CSV table of C-alpha atoms in Angstrom, one decimal:
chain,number,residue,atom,x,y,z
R,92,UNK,CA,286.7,33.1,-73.6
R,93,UNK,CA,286.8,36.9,-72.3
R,94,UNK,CA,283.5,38.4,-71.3
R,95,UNK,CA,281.5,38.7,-74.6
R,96,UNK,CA,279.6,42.5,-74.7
R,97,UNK,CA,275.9,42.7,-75.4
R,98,UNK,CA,274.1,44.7,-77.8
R,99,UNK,CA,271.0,46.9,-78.7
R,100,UNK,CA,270.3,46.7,-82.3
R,101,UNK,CA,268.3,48.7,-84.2
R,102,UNK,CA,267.3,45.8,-87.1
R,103,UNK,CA,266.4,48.3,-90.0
R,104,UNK,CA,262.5,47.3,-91.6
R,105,UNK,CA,261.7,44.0,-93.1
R,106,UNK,CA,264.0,42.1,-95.1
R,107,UNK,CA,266.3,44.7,-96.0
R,108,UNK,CA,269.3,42.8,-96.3
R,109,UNK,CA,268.1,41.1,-99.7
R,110,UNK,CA,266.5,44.7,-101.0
R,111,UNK,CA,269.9,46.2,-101.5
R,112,UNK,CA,268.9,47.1,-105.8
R,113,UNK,CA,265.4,48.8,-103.9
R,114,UNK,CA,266.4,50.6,-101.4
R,115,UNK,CA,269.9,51.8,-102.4
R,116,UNK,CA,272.2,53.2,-100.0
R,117,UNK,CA,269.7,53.4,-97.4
R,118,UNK,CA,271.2,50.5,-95.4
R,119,UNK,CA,274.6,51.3,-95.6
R,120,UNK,CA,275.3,53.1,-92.1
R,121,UNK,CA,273.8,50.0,-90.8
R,122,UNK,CA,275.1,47.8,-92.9
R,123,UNK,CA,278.5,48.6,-92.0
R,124,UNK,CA,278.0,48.7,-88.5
R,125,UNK,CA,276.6,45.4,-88.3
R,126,UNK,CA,279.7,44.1,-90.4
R,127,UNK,CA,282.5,45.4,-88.1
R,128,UNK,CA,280.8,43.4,-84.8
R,129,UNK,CA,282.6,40.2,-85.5
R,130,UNK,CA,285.7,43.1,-85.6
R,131,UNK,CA,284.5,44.2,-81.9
R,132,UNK,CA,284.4,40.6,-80.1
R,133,UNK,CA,287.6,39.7,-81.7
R,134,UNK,CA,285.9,36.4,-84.0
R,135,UNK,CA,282.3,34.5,-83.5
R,136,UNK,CA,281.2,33.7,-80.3
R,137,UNK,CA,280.0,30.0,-79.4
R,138,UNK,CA,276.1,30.9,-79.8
R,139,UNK,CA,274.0,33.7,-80.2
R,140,UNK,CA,271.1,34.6,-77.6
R,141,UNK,CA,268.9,37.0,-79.9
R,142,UNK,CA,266.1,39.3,-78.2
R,143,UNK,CA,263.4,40.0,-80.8
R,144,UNK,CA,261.1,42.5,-80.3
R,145,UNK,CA,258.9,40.4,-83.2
R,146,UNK,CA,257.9,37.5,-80.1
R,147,UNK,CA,255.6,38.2,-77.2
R,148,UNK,CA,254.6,35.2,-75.0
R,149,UNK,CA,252.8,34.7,-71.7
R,150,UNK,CA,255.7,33.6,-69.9
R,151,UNK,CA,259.7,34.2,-71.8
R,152,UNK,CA,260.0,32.3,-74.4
R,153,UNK,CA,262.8,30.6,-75.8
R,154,UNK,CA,263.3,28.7,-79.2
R,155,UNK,CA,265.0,25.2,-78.7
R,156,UNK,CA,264.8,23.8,-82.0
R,157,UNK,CA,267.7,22.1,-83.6
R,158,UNK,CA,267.0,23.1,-87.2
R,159,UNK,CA,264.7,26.6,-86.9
R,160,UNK,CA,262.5,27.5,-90.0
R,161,UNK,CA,262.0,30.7,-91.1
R,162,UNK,CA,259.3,33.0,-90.2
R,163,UNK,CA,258.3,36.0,-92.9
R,164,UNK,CA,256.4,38.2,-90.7
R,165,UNK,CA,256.3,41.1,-93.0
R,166,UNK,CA,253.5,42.0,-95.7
R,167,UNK,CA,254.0,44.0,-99.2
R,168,UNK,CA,257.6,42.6,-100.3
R,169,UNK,CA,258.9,41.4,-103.3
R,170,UNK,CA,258.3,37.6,-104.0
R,171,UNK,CA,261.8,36.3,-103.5
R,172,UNK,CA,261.8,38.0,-99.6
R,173,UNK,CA,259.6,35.2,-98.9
R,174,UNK,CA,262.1,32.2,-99.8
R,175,UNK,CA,264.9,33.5,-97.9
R,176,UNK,CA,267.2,31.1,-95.8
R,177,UNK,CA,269.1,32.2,-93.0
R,178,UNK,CA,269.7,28.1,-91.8
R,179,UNK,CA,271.5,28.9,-88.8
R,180,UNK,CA,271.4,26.0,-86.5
R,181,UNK,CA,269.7,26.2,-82.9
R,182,UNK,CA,271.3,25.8,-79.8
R,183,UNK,CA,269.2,22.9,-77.6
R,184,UNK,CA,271.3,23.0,-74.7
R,185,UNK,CA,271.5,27.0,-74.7
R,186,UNK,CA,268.1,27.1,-74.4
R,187,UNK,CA,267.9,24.9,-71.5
R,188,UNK,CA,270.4,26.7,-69.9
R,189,UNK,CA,268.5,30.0,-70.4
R,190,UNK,CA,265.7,28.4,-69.4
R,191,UNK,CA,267.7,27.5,-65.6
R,192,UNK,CA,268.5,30.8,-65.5
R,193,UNK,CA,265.5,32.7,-65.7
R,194,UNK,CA,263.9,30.4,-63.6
R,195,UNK,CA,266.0,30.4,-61.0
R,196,UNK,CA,265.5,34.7,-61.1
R,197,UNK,CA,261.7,33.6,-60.5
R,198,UNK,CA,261.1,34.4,-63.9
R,199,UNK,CA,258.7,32.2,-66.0
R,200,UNK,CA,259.9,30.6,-69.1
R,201,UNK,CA,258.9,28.2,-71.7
R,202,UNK,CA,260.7,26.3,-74.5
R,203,UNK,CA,259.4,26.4,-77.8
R,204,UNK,CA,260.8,23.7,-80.2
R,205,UNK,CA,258.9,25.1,-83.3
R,206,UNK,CA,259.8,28.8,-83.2
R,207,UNK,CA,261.7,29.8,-86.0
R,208,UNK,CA,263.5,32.8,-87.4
R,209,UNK,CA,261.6,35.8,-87.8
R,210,UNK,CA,263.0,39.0,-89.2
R,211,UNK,CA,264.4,41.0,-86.4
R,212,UNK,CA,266.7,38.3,-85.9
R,213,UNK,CA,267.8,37.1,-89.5
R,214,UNK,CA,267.7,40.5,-90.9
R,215,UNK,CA,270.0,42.0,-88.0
R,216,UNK,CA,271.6,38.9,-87.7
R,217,UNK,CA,272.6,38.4,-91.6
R,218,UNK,CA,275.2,40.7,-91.7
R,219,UNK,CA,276.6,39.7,-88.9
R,220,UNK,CA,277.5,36.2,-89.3
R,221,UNK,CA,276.7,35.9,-93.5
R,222,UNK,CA,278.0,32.1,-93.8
R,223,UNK,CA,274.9,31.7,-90.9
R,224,UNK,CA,277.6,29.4,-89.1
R,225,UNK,CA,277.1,30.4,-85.5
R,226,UNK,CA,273.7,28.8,-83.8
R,227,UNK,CA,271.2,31.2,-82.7
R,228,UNK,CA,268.7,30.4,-79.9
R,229,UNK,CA,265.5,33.6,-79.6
R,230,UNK,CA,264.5,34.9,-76.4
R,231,UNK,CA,260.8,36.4,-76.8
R,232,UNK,CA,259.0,39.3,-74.4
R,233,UNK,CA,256.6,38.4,-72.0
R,234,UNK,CA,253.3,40.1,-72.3
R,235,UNK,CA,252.5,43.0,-70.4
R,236,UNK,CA,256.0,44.8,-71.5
R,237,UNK,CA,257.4,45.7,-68.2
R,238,UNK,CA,260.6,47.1,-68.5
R,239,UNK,CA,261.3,45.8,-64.9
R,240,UNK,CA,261.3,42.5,-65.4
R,241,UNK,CA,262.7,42.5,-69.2
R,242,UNK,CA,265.9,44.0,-66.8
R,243,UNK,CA,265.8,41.4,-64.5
R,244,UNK,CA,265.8,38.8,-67.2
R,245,UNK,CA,268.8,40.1,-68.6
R,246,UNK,CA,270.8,40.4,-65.1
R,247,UNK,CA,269.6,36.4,-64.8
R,248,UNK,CA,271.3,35.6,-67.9
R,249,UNK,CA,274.0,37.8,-67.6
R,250,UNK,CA,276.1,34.8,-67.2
R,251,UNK,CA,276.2,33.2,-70.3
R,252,UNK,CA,278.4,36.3,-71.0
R,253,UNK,CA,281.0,34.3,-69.4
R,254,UNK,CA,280.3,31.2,-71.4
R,255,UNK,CA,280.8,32.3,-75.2
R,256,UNK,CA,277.4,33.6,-75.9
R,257,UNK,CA,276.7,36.9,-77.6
R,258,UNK,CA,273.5,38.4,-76.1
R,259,UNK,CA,271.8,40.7,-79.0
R,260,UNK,CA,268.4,43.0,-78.4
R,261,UNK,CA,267.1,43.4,-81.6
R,262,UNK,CA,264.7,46.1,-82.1
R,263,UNK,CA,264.5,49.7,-83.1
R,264,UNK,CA,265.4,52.7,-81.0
R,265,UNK,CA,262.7,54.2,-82.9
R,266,UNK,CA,259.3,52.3,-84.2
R,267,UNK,CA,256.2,54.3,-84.8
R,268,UNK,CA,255.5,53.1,-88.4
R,269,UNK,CA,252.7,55.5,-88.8
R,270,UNK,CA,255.5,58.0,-89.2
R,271,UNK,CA,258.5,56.4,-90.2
R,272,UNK,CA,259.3,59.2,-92.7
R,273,UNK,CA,259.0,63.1,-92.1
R,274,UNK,CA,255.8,63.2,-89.9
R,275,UNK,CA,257.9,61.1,-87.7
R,276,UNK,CA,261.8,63.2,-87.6
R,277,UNK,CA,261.0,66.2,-84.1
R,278,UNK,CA,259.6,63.1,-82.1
R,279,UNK,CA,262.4,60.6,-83.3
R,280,UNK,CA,265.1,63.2,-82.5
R,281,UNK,CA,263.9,64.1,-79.6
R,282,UNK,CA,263.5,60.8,-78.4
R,283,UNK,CA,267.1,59.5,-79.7
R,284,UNK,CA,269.0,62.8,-78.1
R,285,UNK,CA,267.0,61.4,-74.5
R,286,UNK,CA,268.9,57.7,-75.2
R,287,UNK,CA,272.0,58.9,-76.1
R,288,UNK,CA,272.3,61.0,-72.9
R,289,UNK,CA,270.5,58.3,-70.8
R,290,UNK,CA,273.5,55.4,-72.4
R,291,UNK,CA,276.2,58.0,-71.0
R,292,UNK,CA,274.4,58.0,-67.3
R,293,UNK,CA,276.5,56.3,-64.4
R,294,UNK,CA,274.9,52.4,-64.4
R,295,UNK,CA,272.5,53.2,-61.4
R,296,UNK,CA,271.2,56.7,-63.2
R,297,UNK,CA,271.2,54.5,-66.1
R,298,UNK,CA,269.2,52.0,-65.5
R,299,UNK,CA,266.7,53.8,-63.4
R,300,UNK,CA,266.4,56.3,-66.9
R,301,UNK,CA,265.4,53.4,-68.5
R,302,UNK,CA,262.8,51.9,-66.1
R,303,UNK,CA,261.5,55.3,-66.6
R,304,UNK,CA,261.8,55.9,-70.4
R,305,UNK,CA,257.8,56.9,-71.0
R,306,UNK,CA,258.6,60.0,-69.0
R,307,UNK,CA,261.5,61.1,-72.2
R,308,UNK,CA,260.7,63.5,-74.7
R,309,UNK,CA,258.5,62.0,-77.2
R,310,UNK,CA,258.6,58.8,-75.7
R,311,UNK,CA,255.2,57.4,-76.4
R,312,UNK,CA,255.7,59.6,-80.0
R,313,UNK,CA,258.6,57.4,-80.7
R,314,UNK,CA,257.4,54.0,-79.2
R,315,UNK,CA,253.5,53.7,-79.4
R,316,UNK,CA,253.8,50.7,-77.6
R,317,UNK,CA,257.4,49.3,-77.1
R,318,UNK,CA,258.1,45.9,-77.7
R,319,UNK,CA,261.3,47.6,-80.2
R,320,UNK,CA,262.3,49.3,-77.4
R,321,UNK,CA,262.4,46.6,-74.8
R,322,UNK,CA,265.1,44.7,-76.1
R,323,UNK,CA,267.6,46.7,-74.6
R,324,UNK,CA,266.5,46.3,-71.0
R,325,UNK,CA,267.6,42.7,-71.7
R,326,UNK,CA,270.9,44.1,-73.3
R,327,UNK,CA,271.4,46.6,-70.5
R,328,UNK,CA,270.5,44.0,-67.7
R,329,UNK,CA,272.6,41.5,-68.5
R,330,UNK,CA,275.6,44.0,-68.9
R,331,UNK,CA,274.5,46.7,-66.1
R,332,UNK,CA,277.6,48.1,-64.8
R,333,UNK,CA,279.3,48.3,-68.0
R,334,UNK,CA,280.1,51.7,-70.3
R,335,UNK,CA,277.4,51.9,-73.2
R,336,UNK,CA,279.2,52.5,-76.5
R,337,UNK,CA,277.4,53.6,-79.4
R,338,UNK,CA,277.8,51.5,-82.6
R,339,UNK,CA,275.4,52.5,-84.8
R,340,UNK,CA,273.9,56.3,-85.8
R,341,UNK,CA,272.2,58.3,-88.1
R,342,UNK,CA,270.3,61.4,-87.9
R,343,UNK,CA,268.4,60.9,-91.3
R,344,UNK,CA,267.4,56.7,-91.6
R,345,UNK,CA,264.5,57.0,-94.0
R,346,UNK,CA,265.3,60.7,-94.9
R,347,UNK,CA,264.5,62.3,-91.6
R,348,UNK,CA,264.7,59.6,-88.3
R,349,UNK,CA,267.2,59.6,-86.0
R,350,UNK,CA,268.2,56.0,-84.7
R,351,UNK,CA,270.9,54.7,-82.7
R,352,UNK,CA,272.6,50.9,-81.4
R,353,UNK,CA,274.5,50.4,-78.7
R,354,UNK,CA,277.4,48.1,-77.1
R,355,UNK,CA,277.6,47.4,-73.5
R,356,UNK,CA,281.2,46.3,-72.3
């Protein structure tokens, strides 16, 4: 199999996939984008190796389950967005191979054979892959949020590019849900005009940009603390010297935010 790209998704909020009659046409940009990746890596790839920004460990985490359940970490929804099934299988072996990886980059990690699906990855992953056919194994954070060594857990796993796996960040470019609506639009634009500029830096400018990301307009405005931001230090490390492409944009999500995914490679 050719090199598989990775991506940066921003996941959209809660369950949104099942709230199409609520929330309208609000999802459609995203929607859409989501749709056409299958389009982009030319079918599905062997397994999925999903970032979520909704799993913070000690160490990296990794789900090895066969059979994951689902996890409905979201309050204030509609009764039905709590029996949703998204019955992707796991990926044991994946995991251990992740597992190798990282550890042989010095970097702690920890399978978790109960972990199951929580909304940043079925919600962003839903549209993807509908007929939830291609197994998914979830990478957490580790505590502390370092960018620096979120990067170097994505250049340690940059080779299961190689081997049919789809490596997916799934976050939010923007996330201060204190002002996810108008009080929120200078700080998210600001922010989202600094990452758009930053994705088109050569690889080295790049990635040092990133490292330094509180110092962009807004930052800390637009990520209050950033676990939906780190996400794509795994994407970008494990893809570093390729072009960024954006795949995903709007300058008015929610009426007013600005948000943005990428593609690397």
């Amino acid at each position: 199999m050719d090199l598989l790209p990775t991506y940066f998704l921003s996941h959209g909020g809660g369950p949104w996939p099942w709230l199409r009659d609520q929330f309208g046409t609000a999802y459609d940009a995203l929607d859409a984008s989501l749709r056409d990746i299958p389009r982009q890596i030319a079918g599905k790839p062997r397994a999925v190796l999903a970032v979520t920004a909704h799993w913070e460990g000690r160490d990296f985490m990794i789900s090895s389950g066969a059979r994951p359940p689902m996890i409905y970490d979201y309050g204030g929804f509609p009764p039905h967005t709590y029996e949703i099934r998204y019955d992707a299988p796991g990926a044991p072996a994946l995991a251990a191979r992740a597992r190798a990886l990282l550890q042989a980059a010095d970097l702690p990690a920890v399978l978790d054979d109960a972990r199951g699906f929580d909304h940043g990855t079925f919600s962003a992953l839903y549209p993807v892959f509908p007929q939830a056919d291609v197994p998914i194994v979830q990478l957490s954070l580790r505590h502390g949020l370092d960018p620096a060594s979120h990067l170097a857990a994505g250049r340690a796993l940059a080779a299961l590019r190689k081997e049919g796996v789809l490596i997916v960040g799934s976050g939010l470019s923007y996330h201060n849900l204190r002002a996810f609506n108008a009080a929120g639009a200078a700080a998210s634009h600001a922010f989202d005009r600094w990452l758009r500029a930053a994705m088109a830096l050569p690889p080295a400018q790049r990635t040092q940009a990133l490292l330094d990301w509180e110092r962009a307009p807004a930052a800390r405005q637009a990520h209050p603390r950033e676990e939906h931001l780190l996400p794509l230090m795994v994407a970008l490390g494990a893809a570093e010297e390729d072009a960024a492409t954006e795949v995903y944009h709007e300058e008015a999500f929610f009426g007013a935010l600005a948000v943005s995914s990428f593609k690397f490679g």
